[in-house]
PDB file of C-alpha atoms in Angstrom:
ATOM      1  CA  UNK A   1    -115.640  82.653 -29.813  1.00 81.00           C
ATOM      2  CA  UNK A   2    -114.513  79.939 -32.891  1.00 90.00           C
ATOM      3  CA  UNK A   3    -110.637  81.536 -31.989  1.00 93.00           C
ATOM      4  CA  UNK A   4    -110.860  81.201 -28.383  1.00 92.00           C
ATOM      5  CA  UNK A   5    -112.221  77.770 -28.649  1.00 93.00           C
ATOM      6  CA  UNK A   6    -110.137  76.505 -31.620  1.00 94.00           C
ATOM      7  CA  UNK A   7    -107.028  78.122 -29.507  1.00 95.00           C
ATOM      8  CA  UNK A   8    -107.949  76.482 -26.257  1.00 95.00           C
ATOM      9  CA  UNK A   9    -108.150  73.183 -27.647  1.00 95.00           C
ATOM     10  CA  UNK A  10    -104.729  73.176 -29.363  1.00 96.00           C
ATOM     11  CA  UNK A  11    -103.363  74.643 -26.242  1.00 96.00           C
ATOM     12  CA  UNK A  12    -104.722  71.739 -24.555  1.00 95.00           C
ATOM     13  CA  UNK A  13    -103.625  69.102 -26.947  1.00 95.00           C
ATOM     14  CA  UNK A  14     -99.781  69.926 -26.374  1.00 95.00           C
ATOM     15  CA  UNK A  15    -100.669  70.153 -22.373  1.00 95.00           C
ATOM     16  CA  UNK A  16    -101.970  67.094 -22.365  1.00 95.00           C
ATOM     17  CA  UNK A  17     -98.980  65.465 -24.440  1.00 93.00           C
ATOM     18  CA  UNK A  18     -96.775  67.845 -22.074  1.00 93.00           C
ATOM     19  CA  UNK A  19     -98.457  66.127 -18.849  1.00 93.00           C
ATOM     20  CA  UNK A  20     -99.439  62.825 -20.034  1.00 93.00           C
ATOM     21  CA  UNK A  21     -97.378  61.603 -22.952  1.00 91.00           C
ATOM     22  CA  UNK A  22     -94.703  60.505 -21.310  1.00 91.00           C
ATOM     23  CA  UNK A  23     -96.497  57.129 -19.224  1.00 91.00           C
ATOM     24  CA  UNK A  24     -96.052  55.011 -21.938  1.00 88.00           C
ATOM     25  CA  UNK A  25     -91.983  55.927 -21.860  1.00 85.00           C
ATOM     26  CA  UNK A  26     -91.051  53.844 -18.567  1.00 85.00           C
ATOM     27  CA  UNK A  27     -87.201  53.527 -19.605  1.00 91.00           C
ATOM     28  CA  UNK A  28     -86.816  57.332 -19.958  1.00 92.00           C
ATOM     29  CA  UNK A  29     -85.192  59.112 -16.765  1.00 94.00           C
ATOM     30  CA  UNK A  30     -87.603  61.651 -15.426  1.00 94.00           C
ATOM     31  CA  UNK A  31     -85.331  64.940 -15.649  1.00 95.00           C
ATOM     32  CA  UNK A  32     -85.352  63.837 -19.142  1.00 95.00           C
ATOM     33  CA  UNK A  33     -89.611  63.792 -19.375  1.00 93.00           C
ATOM     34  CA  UNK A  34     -89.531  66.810 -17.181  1.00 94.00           C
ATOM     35  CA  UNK A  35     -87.343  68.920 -19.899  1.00 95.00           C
ATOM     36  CA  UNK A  36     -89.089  67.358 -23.130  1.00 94.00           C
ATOM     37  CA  UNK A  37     -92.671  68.273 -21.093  1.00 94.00           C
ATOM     38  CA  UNK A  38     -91.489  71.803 -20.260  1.00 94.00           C
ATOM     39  CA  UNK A  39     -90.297  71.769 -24.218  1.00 94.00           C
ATOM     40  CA  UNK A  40     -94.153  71.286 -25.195  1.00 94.00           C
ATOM     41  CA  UNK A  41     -95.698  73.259 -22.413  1.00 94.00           C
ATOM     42  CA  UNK A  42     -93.689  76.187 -24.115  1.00 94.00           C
ATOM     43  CA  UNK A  43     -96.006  75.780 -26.999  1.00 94.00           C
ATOM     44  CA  UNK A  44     -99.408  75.093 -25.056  1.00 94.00           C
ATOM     45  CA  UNK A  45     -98.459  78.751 -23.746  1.00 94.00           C
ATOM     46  CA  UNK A  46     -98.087  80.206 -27.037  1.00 95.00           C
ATOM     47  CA  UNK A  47    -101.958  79.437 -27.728  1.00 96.00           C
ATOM     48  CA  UNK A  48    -103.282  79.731 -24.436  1.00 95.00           C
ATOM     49  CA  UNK A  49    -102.743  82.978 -23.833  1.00 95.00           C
ATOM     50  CA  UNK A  50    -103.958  84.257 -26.979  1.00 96.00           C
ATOM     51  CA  UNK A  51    -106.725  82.189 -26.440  1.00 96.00           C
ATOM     52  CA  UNK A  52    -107.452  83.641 -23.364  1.00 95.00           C
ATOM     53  CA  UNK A  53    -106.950  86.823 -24.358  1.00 96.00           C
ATOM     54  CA  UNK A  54    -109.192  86.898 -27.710  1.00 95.00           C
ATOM     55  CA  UNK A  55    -111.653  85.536 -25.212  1.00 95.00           C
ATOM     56  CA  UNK A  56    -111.787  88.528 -22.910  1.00 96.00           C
ATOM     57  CA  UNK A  57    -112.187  90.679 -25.826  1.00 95.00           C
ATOM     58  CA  UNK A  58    -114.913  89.558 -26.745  1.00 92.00           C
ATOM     59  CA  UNK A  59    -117.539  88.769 -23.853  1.00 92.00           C
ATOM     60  CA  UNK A  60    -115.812  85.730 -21.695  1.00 92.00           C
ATOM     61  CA  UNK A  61    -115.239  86.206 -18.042  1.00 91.00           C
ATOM     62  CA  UNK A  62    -112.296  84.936 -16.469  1.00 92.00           C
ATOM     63  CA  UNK A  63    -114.720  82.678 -15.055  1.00 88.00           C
ATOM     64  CA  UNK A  64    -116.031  81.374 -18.530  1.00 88.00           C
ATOM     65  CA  UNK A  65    -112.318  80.989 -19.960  1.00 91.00           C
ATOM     66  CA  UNK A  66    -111.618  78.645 -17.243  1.00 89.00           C
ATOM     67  CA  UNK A  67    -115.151  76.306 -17.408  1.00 87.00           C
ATOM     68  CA  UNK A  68    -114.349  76.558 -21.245  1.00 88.00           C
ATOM     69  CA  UNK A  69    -110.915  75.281 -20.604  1.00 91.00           C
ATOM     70  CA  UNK A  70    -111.483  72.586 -18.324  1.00 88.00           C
ATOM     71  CA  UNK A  71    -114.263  71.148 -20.533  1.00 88.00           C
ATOM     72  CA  UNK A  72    -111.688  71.003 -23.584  1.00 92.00           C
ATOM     73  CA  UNK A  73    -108.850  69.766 -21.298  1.00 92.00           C
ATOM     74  CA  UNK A  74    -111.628  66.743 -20.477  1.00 89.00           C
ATOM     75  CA  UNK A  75    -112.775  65.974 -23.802  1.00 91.00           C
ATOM     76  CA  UNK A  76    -108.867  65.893 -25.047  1.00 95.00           C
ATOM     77  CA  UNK A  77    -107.931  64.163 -22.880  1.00 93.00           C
ATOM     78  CA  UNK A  78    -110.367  61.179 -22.648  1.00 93.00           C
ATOM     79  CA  UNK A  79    -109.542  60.946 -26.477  1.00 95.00           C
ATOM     80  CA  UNK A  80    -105.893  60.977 -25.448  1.00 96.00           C
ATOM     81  CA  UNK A  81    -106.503  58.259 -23.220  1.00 95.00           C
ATOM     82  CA  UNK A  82    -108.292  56.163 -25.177  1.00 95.00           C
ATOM     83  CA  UNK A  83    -106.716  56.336 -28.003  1.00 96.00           C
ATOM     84  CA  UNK A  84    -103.079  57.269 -26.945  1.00 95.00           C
ATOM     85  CA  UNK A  85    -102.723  55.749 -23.576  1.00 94.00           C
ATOM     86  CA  UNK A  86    -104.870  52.395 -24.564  1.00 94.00           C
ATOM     87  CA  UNK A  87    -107.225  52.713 -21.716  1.00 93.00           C
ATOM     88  CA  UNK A  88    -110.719  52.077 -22.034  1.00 94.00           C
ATOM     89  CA  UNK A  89    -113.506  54.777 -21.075  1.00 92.00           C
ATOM     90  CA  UNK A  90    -116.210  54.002 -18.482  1.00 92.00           C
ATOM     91  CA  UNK A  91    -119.755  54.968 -18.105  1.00 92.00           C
ATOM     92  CA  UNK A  92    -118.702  56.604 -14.980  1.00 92.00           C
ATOM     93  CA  UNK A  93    -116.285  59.044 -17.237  1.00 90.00           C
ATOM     94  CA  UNK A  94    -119.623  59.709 -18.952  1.00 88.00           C
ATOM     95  CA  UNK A  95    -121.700  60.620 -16.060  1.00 92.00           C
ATOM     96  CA  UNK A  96    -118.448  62.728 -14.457  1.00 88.00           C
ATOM     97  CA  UNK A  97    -118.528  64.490 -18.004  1.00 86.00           C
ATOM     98  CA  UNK A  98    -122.140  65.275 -18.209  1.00 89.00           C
ATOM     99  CA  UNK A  99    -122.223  67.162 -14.285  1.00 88.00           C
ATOM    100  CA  UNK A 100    -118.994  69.236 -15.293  1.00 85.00           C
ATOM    101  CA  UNK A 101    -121.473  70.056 -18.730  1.00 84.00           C
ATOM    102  CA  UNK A 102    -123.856  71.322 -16.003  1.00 88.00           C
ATOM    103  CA  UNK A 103    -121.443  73.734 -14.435  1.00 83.00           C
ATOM    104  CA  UNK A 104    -120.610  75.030 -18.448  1.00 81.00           C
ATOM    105  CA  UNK A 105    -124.604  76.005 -18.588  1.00 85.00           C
ATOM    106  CA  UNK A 106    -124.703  77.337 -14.940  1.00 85.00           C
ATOM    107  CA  UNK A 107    -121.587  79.479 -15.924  1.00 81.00           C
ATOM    108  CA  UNK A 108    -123.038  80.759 -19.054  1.00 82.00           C
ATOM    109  CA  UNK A 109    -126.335  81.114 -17.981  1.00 82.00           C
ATOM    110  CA  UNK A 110    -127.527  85.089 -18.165  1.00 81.00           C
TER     111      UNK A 110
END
């Protein structure tokens, strides 16, 4: 589970740079941020599917993988925001946070 996790959220760290990192680049031509962000996405796939793979071995459902995912993708990326992008993080991000947490337990509820 601490590989799939620790996988998932590297994976997701490059995605989100991939997706996200160039908005603060406004003079750079977008074929150019669309070949850089394929570049990094390259290297979100080289730990994403051995995440998701180490995760099926061992007791996550397709289903889990992807709840799992999107929570990490979430987390990163509100610190990418914040911290990256300069924008500031609402209660409301909070509240939207804490319902997706409620779909993790339903998921991994037995």
């Amino acid at each position: 589970m601490i590989k799939t996790i620790g996988l998932l959220l590297l994976s997701n760290i490059f995605m989100t740079f991939a997706w996200y990192g160039h908005l603060k680049e406004k003079g750079v031509p977008l074929w150019k941020a669309i070949l850089v962000s394929w570049g990094i996405a390259f290297f979100e796939y080289c730990l994403m599917v051995p995440a998701n793979r180490a995760g099926f071995a061992n007791g996550f459902n397709g289903f889990q993988l992807k709840i799992t995912q999107e929570v990490i993708t979430l987390v990163v990326f509100a610190v990418f925001a914040v911290v990256y992008l300069k924008e500031p993080f609402q209660w409301k991000y909070m509240v939207s946070f804490l319902f997706i947490l409620g779909a993790v337990y339903f998921a991994f509820k037995k």
